[in-house]
Short mmCIF file of C-alpha atoms in Angstrom, two decimals:
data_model
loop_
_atom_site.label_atom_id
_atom_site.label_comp_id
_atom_site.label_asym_id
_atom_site.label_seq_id
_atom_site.Cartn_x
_atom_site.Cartn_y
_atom_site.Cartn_z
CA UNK A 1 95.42 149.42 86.09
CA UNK A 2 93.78 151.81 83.95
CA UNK A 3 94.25 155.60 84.32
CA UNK A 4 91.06 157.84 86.65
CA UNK A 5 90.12 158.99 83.79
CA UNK A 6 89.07 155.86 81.95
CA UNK A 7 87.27 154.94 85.60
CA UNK A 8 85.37 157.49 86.24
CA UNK A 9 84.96 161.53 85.37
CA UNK A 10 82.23 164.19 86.82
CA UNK A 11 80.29 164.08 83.98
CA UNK A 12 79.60 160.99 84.35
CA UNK A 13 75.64 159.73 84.69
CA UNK A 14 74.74 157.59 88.09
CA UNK A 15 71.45 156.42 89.49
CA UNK A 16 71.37 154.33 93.16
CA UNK A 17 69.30 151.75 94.09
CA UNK A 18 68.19 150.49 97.25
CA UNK A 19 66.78 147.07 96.84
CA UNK A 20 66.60 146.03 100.39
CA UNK A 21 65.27 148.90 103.31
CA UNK A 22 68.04 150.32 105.80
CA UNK A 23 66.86 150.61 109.26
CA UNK A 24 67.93 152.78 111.83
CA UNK A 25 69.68 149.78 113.22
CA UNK A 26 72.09 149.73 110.41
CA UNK A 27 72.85 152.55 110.43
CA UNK A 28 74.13 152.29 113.82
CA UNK A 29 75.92 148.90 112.52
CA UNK A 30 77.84 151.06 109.83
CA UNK A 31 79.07 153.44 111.53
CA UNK A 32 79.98 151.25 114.89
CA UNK A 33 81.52 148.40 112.79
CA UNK A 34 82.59 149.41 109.19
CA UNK A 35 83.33 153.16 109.90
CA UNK A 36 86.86 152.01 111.29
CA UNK A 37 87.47 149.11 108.80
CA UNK A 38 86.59 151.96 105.31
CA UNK A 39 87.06 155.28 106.99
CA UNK A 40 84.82 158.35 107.31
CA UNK A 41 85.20 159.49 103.89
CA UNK A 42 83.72 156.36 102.51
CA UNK A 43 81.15 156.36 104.89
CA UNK A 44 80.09 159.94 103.70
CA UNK A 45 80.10 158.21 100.15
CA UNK A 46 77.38 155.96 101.48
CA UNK A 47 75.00 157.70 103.49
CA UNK A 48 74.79 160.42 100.48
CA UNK A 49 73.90 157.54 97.88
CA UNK A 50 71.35 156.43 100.87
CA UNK A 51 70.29 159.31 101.14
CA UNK A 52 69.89 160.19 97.44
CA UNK A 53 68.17 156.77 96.85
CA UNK A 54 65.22 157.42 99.40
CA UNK A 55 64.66 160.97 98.25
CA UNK A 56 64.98 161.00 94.56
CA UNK A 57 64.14 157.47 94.41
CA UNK A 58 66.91 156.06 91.89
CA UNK A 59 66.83 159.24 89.80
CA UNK A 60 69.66 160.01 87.49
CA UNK A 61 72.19 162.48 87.91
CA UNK A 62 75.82 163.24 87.28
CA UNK A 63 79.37 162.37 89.57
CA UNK A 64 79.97 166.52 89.36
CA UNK A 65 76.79 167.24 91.56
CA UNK A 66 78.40 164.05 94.05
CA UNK A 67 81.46 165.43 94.11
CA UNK A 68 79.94 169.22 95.40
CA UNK A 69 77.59 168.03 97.46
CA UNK A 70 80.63 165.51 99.53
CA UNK A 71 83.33 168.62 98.96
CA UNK A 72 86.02 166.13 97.55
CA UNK A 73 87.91 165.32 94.34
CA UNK A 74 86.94 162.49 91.79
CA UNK A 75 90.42 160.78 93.25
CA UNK A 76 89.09 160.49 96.37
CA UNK A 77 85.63 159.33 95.49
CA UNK A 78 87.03 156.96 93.35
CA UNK A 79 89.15 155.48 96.52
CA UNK A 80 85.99 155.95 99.16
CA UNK A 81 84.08 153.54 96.18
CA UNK A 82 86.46 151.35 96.36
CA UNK A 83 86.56 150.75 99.59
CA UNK A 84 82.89 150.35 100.10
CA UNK A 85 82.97 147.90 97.04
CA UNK A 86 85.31 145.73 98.88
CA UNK A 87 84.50 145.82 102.56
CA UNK A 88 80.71 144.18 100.84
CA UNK A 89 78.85 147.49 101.06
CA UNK A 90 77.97 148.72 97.29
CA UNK A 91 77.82 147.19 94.26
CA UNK A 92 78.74 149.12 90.85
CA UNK A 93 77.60 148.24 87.27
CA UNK A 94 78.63 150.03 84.06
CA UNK A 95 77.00 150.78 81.38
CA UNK A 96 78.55 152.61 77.95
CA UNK A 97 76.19 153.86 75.00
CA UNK A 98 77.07 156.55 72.62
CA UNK A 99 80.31 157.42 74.08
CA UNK A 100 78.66 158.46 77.22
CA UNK A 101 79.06 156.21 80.36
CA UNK A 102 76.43 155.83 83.47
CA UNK A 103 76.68 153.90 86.82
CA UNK A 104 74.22 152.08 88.56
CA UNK A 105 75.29 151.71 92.66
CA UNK A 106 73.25 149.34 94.16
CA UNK A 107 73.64 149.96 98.08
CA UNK A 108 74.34 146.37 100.34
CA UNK A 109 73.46 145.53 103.54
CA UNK A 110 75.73 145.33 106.54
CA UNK A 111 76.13 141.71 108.01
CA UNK A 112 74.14 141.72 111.16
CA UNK A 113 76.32 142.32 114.15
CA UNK A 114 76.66 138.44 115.26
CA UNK A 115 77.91 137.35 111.79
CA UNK A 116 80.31 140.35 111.44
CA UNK A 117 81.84 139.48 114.89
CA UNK A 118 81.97 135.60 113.80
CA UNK A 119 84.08 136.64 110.52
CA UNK A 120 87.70 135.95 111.04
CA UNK A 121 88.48 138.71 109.05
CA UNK A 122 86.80 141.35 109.97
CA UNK A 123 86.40 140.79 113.67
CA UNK A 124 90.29 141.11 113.62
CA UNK A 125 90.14 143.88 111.00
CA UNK A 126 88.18 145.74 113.40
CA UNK A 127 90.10 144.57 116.49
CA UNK A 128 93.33 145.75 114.99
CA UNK A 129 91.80 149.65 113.74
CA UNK A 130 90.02 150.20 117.37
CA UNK A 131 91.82 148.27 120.18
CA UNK A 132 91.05 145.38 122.67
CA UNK A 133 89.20 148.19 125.38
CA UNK A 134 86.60 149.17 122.15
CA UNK A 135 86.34 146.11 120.57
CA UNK A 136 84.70 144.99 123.81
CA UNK A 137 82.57 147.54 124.20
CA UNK A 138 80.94 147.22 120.41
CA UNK A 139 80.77 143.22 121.26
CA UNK A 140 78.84 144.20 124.47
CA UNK A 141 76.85 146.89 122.45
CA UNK A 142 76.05 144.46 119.48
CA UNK A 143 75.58 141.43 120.46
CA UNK A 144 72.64 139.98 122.55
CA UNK A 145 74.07 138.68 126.01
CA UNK A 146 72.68 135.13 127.73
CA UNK A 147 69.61 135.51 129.42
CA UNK A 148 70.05 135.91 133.22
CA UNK A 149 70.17 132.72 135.41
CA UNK A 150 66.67 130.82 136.03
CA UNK A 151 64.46 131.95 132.98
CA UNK A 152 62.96 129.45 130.41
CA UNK A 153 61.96 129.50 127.06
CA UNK A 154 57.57 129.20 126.94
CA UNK A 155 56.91 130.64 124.35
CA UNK A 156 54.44 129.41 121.80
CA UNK A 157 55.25 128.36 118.72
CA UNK A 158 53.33 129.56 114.88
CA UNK A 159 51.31 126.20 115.14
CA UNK A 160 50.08 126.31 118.77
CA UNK A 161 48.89 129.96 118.54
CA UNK A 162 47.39 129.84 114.82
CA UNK A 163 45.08 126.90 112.30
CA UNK A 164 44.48 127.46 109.04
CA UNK A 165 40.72 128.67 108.38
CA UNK A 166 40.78 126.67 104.96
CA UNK A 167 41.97 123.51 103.89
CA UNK A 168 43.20 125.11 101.02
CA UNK A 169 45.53 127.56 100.65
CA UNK A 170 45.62 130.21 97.24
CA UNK A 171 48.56 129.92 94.95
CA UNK A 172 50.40 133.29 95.05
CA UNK A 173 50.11 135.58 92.32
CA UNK A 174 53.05 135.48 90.48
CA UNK A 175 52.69 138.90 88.81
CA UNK A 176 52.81 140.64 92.38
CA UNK A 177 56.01 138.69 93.77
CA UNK A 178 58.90 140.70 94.04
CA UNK A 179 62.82 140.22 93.99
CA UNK A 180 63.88 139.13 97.50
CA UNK A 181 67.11 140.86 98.22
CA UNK A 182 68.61 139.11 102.11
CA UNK A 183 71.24 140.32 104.22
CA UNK A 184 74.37 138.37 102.93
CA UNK A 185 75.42 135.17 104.54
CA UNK A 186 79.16 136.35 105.22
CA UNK A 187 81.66 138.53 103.74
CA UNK A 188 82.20 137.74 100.22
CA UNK A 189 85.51 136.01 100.15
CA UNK A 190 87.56 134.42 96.80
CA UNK A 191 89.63 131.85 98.33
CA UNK A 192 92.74 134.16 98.19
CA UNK A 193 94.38 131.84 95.61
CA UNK A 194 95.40 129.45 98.70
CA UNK A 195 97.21 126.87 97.64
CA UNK A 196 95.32 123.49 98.82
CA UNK A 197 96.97 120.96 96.88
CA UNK A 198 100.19 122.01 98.81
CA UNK A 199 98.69 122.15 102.09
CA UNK A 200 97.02 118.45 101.63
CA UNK A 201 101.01 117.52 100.36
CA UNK A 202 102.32 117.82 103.67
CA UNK A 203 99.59 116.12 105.65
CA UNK A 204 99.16 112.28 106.13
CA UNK A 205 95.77 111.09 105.66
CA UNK A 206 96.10 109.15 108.43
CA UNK A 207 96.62 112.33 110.73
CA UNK A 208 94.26 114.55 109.01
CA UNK A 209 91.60 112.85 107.26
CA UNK A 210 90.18 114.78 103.76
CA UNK A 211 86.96 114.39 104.73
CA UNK A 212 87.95 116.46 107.33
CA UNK A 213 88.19 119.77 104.88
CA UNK A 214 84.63 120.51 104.48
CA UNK A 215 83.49 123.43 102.13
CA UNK A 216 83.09 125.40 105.44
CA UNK A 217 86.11 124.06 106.62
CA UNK A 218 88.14 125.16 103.79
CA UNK A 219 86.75 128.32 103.25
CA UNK A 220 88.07 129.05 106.62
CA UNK A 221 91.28 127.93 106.28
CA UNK A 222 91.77 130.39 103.28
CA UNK A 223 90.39 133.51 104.99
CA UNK A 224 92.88 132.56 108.21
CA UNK A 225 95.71 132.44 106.01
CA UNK A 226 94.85 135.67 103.96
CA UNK A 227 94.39 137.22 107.28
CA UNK A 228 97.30 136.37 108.90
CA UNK A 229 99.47 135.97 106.02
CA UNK A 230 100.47 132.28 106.13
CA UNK A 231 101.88 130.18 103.86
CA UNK A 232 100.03 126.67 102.84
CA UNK A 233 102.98 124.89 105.10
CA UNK A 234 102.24 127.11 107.89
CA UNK A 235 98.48 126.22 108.03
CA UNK A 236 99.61 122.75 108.22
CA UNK A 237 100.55 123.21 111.81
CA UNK A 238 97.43 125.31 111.98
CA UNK A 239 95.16 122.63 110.64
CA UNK A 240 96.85 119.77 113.07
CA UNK A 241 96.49 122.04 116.29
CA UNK A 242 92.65 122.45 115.48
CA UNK A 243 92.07 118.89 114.30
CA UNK A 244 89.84 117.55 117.43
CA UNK A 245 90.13 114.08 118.62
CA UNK A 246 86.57 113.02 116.48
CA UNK A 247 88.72 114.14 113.18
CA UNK A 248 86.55 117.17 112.67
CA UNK A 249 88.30 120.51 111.92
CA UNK A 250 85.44 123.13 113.68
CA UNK A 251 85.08 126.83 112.68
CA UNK A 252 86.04 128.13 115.97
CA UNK A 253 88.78 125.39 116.68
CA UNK A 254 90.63 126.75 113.64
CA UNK A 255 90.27 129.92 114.30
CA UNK A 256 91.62 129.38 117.96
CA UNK A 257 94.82 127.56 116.33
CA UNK A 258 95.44 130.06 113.82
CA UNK A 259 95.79 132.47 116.61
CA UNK A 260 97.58 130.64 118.59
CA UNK A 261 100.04 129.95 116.09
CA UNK A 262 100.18 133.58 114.76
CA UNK A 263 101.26 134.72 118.43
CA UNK A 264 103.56 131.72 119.18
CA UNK A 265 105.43 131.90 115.96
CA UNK A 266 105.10 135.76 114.36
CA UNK A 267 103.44 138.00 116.54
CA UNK A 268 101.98 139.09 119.73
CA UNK A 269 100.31 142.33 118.07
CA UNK A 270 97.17 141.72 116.37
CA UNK A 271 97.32 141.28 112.78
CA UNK A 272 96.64 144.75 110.62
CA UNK A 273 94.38 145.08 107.56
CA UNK A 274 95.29 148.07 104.92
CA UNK A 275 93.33 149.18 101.77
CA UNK A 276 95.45 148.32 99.00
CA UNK A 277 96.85 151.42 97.35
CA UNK A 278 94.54 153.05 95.03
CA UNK A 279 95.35 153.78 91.53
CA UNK A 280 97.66 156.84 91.13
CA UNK A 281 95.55 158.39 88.06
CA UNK A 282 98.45 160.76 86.44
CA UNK A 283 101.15 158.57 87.04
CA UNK A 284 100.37 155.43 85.39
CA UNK A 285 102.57 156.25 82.61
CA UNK A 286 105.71 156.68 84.59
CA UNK A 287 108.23 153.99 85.97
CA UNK A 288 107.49 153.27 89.30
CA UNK A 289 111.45 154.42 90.25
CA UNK A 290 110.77 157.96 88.50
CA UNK A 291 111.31 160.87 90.28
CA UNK A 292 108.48 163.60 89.85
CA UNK A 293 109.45 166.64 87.47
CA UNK A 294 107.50 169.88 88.29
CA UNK A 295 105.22 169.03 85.51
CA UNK A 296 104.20 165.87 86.62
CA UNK A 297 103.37 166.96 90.48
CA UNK A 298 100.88 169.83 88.28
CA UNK A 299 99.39 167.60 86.00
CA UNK A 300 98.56 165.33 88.75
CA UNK A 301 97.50 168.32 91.08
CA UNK A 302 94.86 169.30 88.31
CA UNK A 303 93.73 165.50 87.62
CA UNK A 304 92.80 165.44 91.12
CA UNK A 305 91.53 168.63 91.98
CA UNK A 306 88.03 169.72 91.19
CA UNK A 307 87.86 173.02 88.74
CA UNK A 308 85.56 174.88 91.44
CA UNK A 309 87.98 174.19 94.12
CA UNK A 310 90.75 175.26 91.76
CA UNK A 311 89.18 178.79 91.31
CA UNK A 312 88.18 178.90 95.08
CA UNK A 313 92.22 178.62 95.53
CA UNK A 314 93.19 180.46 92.61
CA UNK A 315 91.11 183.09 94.11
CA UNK A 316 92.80 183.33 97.73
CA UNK A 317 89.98 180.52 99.12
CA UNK A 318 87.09 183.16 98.50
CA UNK A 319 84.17 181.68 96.91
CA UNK A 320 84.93 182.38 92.73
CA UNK A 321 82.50 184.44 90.85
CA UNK A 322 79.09 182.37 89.72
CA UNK A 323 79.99 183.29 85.81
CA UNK A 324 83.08 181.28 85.87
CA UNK A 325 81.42 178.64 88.09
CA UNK A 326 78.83 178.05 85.54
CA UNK A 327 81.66 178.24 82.48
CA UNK A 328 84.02 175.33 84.37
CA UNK A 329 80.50 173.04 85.24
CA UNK A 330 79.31 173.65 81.27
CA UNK A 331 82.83 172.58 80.22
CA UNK A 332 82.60 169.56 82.40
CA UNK A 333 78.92 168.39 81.89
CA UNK A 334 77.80 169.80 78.58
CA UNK A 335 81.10 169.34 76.43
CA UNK A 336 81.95 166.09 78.41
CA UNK A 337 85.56 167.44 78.80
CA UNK A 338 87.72 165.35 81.86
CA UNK A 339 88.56 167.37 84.87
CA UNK A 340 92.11 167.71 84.40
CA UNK A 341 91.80 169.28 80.83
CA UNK A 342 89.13 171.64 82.14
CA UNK A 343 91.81 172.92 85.27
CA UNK A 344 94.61 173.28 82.46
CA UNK A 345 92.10 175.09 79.94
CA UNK A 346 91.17 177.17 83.13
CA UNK A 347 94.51 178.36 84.37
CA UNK A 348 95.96 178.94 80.63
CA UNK A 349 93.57 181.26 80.05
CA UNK A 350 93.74 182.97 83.08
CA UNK A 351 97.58 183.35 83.08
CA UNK A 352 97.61 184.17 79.25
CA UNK A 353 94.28 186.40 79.59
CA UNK A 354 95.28 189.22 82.29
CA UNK A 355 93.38 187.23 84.86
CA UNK A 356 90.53 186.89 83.22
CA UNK A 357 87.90 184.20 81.73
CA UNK A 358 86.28 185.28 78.44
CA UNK A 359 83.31 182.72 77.84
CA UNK A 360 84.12 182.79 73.54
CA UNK A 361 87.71 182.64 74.40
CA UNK A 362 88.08 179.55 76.40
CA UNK A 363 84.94 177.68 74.30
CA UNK A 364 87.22 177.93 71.32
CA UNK A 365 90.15 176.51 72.96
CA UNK A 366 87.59 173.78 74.57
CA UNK A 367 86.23 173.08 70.98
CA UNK A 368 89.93 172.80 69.52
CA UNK A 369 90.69 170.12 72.48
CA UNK A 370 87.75 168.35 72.06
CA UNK A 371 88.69 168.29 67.51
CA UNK A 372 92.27 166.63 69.55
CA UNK A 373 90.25 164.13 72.10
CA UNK A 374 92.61 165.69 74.72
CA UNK A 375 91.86 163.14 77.76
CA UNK A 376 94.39 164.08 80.28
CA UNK A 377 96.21 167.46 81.96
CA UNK A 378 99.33 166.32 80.78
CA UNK A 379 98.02 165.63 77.30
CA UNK A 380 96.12 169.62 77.69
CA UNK A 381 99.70 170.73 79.14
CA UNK A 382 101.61 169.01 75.60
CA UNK A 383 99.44 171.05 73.50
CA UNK A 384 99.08 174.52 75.05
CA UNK A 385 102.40 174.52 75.09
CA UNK A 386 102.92 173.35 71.22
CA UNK A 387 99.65 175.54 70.22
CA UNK A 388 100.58 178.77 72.19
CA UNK A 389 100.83 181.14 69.13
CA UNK A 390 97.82 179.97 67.74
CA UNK A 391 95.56 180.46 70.98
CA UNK A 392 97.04 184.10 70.92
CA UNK A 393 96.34 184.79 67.11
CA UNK A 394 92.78 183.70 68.40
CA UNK A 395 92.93 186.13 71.61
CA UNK A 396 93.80 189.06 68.78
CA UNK A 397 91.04 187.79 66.57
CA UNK A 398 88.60 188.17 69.59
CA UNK A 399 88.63 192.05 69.74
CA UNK A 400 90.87 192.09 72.99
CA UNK A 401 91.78 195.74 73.21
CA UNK A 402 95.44 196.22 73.09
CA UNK A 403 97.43 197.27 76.14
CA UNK A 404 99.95 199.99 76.91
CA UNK A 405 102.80 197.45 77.42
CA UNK A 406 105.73 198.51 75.48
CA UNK A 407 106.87 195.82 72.90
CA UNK A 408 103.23 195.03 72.14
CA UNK A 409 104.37 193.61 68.75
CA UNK A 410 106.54 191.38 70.69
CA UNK A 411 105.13 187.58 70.87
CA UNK A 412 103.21 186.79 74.53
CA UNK A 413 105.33 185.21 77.26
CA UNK A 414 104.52 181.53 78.79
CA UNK A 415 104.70 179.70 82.10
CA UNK A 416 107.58 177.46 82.27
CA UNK A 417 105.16 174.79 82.62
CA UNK A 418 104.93 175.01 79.00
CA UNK A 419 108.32 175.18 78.37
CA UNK A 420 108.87 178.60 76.29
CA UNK A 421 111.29 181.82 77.10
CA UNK A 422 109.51 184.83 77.93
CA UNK A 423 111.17 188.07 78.16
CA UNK A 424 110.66 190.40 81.33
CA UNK A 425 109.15 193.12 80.53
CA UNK A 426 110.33 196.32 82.42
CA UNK A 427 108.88 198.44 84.91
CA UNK A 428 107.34 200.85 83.12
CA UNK A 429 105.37 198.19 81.42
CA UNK A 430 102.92 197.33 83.70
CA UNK A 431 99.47 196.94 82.43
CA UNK A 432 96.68 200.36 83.25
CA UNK A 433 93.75 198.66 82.39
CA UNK A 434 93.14 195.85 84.64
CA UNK A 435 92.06 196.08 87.95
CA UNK A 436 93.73 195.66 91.47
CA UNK A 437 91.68 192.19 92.09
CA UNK A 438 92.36 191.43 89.02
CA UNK A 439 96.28 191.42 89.11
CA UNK A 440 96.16 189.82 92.16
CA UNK A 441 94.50 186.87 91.34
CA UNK A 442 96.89 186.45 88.27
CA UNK A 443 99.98 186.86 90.59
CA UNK A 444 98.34 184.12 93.08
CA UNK A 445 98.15 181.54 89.88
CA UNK A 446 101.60 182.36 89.32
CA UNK A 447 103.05 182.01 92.76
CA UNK A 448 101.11 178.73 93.03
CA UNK A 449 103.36 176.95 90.56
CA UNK A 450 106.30 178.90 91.24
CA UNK A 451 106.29 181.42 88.33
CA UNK A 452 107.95 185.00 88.19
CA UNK A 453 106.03 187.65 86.80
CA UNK A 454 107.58 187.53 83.53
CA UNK A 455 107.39 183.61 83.33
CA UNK A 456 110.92 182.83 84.79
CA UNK A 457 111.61 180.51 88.20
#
């Protein structure tokens, strides 16, 4: 699986579409039925995008203004897509020109509430997140009950109540039709890669006959065993519960049997549903038996992490200053520079710059990664650490006054994230020219990642 990065970044171009109109009444469906099944976070994801697409009507903009306006990392946006993509709610398309990349998200309907309750799998997805007592409740909310004992149908039908005036009828324009997006017939569903050739092995023809497995029939059969987790020989036993005695194997017959058999022969407990594990961005490079180092839980702190919420921590959780805002959002959106090289360019300056981010300073450094094609933290953390002399040659060369430290000549000390020796300086070298707020906000970045003052655990 690839790496975040090569998925999706904040300066990355979007647009939404809405080809078919959400009522009020789905949005009662989403957030009765699928909230459970893709969580709340996801669900924010969506009714932003909604949103978005009935205000600004499909105009573009960039994954950095999504990501401030929901309050969460790229990571977690990334998941929240994901999960929408896969419960049937959004669709994503790609698009790369000129080394820049935009998304189109085309928003999908729910399933109306009757469907959704007839799918196999997600009537037991949602049974297993919210309980027997609530699943009940949402059935009796959702779905239309019999009519009451004694009533008829009389109404009319199109052809009783209306005649055509004309004998002839006009031939529709074909320049004003439009694109008919519909509600989707079902969950879409692959088959699971269930093994029918080994199922139709074990059963006699004369038992079960193969006109029996209907398209319907066999669709079915692969959701049950995906959602219960049975094997092609246990859906043998399924499949002969639920044949009837016509030799017809029904939707709701099969369904019965499966359950039957799942409770009989696994489980009383209703079977569970979990999103697959999402893609561990910074980590794709180590084996999966790899212990963290201290360097790899920061470089995948600052892949996740967004470079305003950084500085808002950085700074004690008070809101950062709007000058550094603006630097870390034109480093993002008008170099095109990944997240996690932006946080490392960030916090080396500020450790290695009294606190401090100088605009021509950290736009050098930016224009020397960019020279590199640095795409990751760890890849920013390799050469900060390998360049360090350099960047302070360029911190001289910038007209930073010197300071009153003693040993000024000496060369300047580095985090052990970046792997060099520093040398404490004593008491009496303390700096006299930065402020109080300053320090402080130096000496939180250094406690973060467990730093002493002179660079030493």
């Amino acid at each position: 699986m690839n790496p975040l990065y090569k998925e999706l970044q904040p300066s990355d171009a979007y647009c939404v579409r809405l080809p078919y109109p959400f009522s009020d009444f789905d949005r009662q469906i989403l957030t009765g039925l699928y909230q459970p099944l893709v969580g709340h976070e996801a669900m924010a994801v969506l009714f932003t995008l909604w949103d978005e697409a009935e205000r600004d009507g499909g105009a573009e903009s960039n994954h950095y203004h999504l990501l401030n306006v929901l309050g969460m990392p790229v990571g977690r946006l990334f998941e929240s897509r994901l999960a929408l993509e896969g419960i049937g709610l959004l669709k994503t398309y790609r698009k790369s020109e000129d080394g820049s990349r935009s998304f189109l998200y085309e928003l999908q309907p729910p399933l109306d509430p009757e469907t959704f309750f007839h799918d196999a799998i997600l009537s037991m997805f949602l049974f297993g997140k919210v309980g027997a007592p609530a699943y009940k409740r949402l059935m009796q909310r959702f779905l239309v009950s019999a009519l009451p004992d004694g009533y008829e149908d009389v109404s009319r039908s199109f052809l009783e109540v209306y005649k055509p005036v004309t004998a002839r009828t006009p031939e529709p324009d074909d320049e004003n039709t439009y694109e008919k997006k519909a509600r989707p017939a079902k969950l879409a569903f692959d088959g699971h890669d269930f093994d029918f050739s080994l199922l139709m092995e074990g059963l006699s023809a004369h038992l079960v006959s193969r006109k029996a497995f209907t398209p319907a029939a066999k669709d079915m059969i692969a959701r049950l065993a995906f959602l219960y987790a049975l094997s092609p020989l246990e859906m043998q036993q399924v499949v002969l519960l639920a044949i009837d005695q016509d030799g017809q194997l029904t939707e709701e017959r099969l369904k019965r049997a499966a359950a039957d058999y799942y409770k009989l022969s696994v489980s009383k407990s209703a079977p569970r549903l979990e999103k697959v594990t999402a893609l561990q961005p910074a980590a794709e490079s180590r084996p999966a038996s790899a212990a963290k180092t201290k360097e790899d839980e920061l470089a995948d702190y600052l892949e996740a992490i967004p470079p305003v919420e950084m500085l808002r921590q950085i700074n004690g959780g008070r809101e950062p200053v709007q000058i550094d805002v603006r630097l870390a959002q034109k480093l993002v959106l008008e170099h095109g520079l990944p997240t996690g090289v932006v946080n490392v360019l960030l916090q080396y300056v500020l450790l290695r710059n009294d606190g401090k981010l100088t605009n021509n300073y950290v736009e050098r450094i930016a224009s020397h990664w960019m020279a590199k094609k640095v795409g990751t933290a760890r890849e920013a953390l390799e050469l900060a650490r390998t360049e360090h002399d350099k960047y302070m040659n360029w911190k001289q060369e910038g007209g930073k006054p010197s300071t009153s430290r003693k040993g000024a000549g000496k060369t300047e000390s580095v985090p052990d994230w970046f792997y060099k020796k520093d040398e404490k300086p004593g008491a009496s070298e303390a700096k006299q020219d930065e402020s109080p707020e300053i320090e402080a906000r130096r000496l939180r970045l250094m406690k973060k990642f467990g730093m002493a003052e002179g660079g030493a655990e």
